[in-house]
Short mmCIF file of C-alpha atoms in Angstrom, two decimals:
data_model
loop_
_atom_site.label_atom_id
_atom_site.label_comp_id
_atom_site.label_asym_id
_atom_site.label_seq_id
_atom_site.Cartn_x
_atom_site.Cartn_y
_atom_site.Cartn_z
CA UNK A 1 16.98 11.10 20.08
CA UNK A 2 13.09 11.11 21.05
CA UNK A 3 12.07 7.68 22.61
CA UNK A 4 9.26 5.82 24.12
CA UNK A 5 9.57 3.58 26.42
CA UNK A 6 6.71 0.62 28.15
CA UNK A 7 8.85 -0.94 30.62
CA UNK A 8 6.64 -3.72 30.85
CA UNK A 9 6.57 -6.86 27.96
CA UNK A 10 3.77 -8.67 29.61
CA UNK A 11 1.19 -7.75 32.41
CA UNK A 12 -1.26 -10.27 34.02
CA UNK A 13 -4.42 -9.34 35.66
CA UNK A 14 -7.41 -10.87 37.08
CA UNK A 15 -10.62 -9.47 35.91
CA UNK A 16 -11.99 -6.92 37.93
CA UNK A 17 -8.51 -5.53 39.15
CA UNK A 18 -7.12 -2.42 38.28
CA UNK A 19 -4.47 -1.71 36.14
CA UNK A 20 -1.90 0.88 35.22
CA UNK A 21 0.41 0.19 32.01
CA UNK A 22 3.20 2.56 32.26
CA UNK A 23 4.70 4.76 29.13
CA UNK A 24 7.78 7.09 29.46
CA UNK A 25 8.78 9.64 26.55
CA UNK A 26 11.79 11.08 25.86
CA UNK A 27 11.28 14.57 23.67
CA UNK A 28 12.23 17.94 24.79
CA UNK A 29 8.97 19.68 24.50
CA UNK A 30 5.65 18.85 25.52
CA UNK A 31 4.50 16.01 22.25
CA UNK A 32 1.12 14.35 21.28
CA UNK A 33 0.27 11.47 23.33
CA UNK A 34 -1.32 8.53 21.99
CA UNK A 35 -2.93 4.85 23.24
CA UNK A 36 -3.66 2.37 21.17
CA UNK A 37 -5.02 -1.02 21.69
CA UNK A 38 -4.70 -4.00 19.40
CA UNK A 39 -7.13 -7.17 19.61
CA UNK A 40 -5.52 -10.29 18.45
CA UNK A 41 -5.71 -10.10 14.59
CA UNK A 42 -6.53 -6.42 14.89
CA UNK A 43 -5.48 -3.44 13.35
CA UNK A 44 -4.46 -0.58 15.94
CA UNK A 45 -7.34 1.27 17.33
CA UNK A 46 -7.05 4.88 19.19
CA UNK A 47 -7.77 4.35 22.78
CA UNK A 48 -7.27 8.07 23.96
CA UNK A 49 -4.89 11.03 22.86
CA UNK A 50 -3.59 13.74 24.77
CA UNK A 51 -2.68 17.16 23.09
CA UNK A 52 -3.02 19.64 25.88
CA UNK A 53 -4.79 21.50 28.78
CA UNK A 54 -6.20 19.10 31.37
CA UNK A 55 -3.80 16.22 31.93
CA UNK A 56 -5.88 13.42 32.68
CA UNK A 57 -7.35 12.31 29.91
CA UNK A 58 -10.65 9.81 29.26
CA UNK A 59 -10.96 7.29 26.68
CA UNK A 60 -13.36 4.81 24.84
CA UNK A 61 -13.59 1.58 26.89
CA UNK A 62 -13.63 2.92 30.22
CA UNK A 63 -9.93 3.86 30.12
CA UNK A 64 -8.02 6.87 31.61
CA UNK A 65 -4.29 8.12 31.01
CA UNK A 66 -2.48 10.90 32.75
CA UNK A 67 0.17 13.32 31.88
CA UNK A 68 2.94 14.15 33.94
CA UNK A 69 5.08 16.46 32.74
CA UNK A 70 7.55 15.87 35.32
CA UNK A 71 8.16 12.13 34.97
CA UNK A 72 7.53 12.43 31.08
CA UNK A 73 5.29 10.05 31.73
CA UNK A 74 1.79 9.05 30.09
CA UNK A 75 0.14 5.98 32.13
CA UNK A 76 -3.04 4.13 31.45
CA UNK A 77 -5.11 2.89 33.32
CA UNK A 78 -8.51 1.64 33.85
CA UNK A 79 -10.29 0.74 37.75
CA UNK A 80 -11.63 -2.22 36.65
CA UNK A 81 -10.52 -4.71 33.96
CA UNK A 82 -12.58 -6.64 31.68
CA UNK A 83 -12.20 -10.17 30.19
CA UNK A 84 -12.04 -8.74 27.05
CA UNK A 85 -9.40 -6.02 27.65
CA UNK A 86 -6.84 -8.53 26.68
CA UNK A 87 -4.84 -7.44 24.38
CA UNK A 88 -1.63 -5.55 22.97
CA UNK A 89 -1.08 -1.89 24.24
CA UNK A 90 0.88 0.33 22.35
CA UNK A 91 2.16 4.12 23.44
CA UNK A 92 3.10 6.75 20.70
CA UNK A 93 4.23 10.05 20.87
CA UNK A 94 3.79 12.59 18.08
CA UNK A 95 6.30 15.39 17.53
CA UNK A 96 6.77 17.94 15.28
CA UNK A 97 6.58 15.97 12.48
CA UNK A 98 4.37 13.82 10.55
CA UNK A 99 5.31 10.75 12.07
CA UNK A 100 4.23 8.77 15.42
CA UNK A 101 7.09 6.78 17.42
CA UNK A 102 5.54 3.76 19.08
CA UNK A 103 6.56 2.10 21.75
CA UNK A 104 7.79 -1.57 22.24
CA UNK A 105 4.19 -2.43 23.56
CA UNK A 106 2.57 -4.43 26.40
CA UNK A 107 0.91 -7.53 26.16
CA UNK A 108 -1.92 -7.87 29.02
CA UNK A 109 -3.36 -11.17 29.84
CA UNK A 110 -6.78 -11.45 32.06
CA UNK A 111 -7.21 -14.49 34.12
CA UNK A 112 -11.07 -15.20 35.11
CA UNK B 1 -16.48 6.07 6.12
CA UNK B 2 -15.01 2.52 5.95
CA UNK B 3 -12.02 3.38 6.97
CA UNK B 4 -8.85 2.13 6.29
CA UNK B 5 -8.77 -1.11 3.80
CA UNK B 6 -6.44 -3.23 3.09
CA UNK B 7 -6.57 -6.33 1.05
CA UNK B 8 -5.51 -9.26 1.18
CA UNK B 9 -6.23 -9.82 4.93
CA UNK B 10 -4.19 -13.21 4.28
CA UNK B 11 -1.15 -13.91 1.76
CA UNK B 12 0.66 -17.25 1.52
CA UNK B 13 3.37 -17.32 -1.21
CA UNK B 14 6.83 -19.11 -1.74
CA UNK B 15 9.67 -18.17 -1.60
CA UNK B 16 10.99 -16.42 -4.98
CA UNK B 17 7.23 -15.04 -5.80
CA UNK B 18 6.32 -11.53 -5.97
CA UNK B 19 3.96 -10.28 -3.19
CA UNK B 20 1.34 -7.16 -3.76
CA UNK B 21 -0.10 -5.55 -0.56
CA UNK B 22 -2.82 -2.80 -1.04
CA UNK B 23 -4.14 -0.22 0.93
CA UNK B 24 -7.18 2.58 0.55
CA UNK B 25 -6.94 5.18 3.40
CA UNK B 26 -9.46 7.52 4.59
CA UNK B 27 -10.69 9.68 2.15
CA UNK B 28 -9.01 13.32 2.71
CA UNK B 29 -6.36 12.23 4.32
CA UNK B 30 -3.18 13.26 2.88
CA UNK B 31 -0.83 10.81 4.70
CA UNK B 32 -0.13 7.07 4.01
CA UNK B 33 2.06 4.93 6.30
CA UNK B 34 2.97 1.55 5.86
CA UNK B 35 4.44 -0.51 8.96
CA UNK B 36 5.64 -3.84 9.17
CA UNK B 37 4.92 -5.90 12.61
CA UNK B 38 6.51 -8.97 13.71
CA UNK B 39 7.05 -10.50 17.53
CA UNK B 40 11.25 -10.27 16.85
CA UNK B 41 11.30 -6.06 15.56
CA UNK B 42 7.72 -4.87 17.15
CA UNK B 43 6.04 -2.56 14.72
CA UNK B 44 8.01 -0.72 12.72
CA UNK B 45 7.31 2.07 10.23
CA UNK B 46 8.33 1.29 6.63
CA UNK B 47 7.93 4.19 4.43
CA UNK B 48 5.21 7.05 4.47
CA UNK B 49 3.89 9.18 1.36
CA UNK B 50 2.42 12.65 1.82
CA UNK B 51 -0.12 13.67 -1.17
CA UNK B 52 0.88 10.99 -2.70
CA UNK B 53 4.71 11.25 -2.34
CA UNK B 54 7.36 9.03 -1.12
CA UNK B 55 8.47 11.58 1.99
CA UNK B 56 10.94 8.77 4.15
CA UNK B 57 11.74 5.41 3.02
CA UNK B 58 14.18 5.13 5.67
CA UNK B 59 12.61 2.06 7.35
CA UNK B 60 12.58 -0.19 4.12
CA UNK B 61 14.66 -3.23 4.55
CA UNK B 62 16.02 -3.76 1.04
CA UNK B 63 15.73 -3.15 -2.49
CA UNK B 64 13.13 -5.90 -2.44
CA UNK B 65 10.88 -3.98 -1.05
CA UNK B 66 9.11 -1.05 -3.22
CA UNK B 67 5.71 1.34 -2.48
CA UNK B 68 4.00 3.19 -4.91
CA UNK B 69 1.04 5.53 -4.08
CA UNK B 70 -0.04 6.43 -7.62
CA UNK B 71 -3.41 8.83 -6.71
CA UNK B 72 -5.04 9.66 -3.09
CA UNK B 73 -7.04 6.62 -2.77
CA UNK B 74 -4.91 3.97 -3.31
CA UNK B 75 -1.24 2.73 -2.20
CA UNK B 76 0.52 -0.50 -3.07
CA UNK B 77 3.68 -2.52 -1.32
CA UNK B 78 5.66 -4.78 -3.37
CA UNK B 79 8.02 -7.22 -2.43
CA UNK B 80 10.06 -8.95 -4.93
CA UNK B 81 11.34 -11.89 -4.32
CA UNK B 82 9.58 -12.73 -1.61
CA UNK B 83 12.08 -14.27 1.21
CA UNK B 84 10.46 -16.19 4.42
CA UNK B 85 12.07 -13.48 6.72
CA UNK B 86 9.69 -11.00 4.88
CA UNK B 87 6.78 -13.03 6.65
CA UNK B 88 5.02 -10.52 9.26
CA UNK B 89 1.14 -8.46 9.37
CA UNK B 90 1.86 -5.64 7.30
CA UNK B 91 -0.36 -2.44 8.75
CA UNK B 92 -1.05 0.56 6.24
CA UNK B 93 -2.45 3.80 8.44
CA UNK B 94 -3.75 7.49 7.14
CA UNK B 95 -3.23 10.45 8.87
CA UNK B 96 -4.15 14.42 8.43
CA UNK B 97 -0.70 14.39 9.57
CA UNK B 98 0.11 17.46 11.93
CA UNK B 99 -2.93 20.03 10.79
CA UNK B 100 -5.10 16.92 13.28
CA UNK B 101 -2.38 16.83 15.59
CA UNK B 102 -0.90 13.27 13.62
CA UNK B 103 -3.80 10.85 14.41
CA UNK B 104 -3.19 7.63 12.75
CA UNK B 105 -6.19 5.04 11.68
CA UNK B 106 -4.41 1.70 10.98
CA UNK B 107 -6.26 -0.80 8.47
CA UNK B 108 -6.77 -4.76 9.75
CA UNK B 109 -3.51 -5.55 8.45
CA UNK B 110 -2.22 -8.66 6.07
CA UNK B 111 -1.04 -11.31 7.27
CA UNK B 112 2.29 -12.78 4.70
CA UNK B 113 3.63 -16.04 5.33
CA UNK B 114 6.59 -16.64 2.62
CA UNK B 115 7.23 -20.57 2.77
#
């Protein structure tokens, strides 16, 4: 059955680091890739999407994901984290259907 | 456009009382999905309607539970009786479903606390 998969619950950062949240797919073909951010009382909000062609990918907010086919993988990341990048991150994959699986999501926490 | 808007942003009932969350989604979008998020079950997807029909209500809980879309621009979620396990943010989201590649806008979400 298609899956997705954020190893990580809970990431903590200080601001200004880097940071990579990692996202793992399970689908047999090559599916829509989605991240999506949600601020504390927040709807979701699309971060970036990947469909096809050039496998790094650019987003609002200064944030970057990469596809690797090999690893069925779909990371995020961004060089340099803000104060107010705290928040829940959610990976979904879209298949051929009309439906998006999301994955378990991963809380990041910025320390000053 | 306003995008996706639901209403009430905040619900607090009691136990035994019905509960009606609504949505409006994006006009011309011919997909409605309703998802239920709470810290125990993560988000999970409820029910979805496609031009305004019922397509999977696989992820509805109980009988309790019911969603109507009756015309493109509005959807409703009724739960009746209301139970405190039922407490959660409810998220409706609207989609062009595969034709633009399944992006999903979510609304704010309601927030239901059954006491």
């Amino acid at each position: 059955a298609q899956s997705v998969t954020q190893p990580d619950i809970h990431i903590t950062v200080s601001e200004g680091a880097s940071l990579e949240l990692r996202c793992n797919y399970s689908y047999g073909a090559t599916p829509y890739l989605f991240w999506y951010v949600q601020s504390p009382g927040q709807g979701l909000q699309l971060l970036l999407k990947y469909f096809s062609g050039d496998t790094l990918v650019q987003g609002i907010k200064g944030f970057e994901a990469e596809f690797k086919r090999s690893q069925s993988s779909f990371n995020l990341r961004k060089p340099s984290v803000h104060w107010s990048d705290a928040a829940e991150y959610f990976c979904a994959v879209g298949l051929n259907t009309d439906k998006l699986i999301f994955g378990t999501g991963t809380r990041l926490q910025v320390f000053p | 456009d306003a995008g996706v808007i639901q209403s009430p942003r905040h619900e607090v009932t009691e136990m035994g009382q019905e509960v009606t969350l609504r949505c409006k989604p994006i006009s011309g979008h011919d997909y409605l999905f309703w998802y239920r998020q709470t810290m125990m079950r993560g988000l999970e997807l409820l029910i979805y309607f496609n031009n305004n029909v019922p397509i999977d209500d696989s992820g509805m809980p109980e009988d309790r539970f019911s969603a109507k879309m009756p015309n493109a621009s509005f959807s409703t979620l009724k739960i009746q009786p209301s139970e405190p396990r039922d407490s959660a943010v409810y998220f409706c989201a609207s989609s062009e479903g595969l034709k633009a590649k399944n992006i999903q806008y979510f609304g704010a979400g309601t927030r239901l606390s059954v006491l």
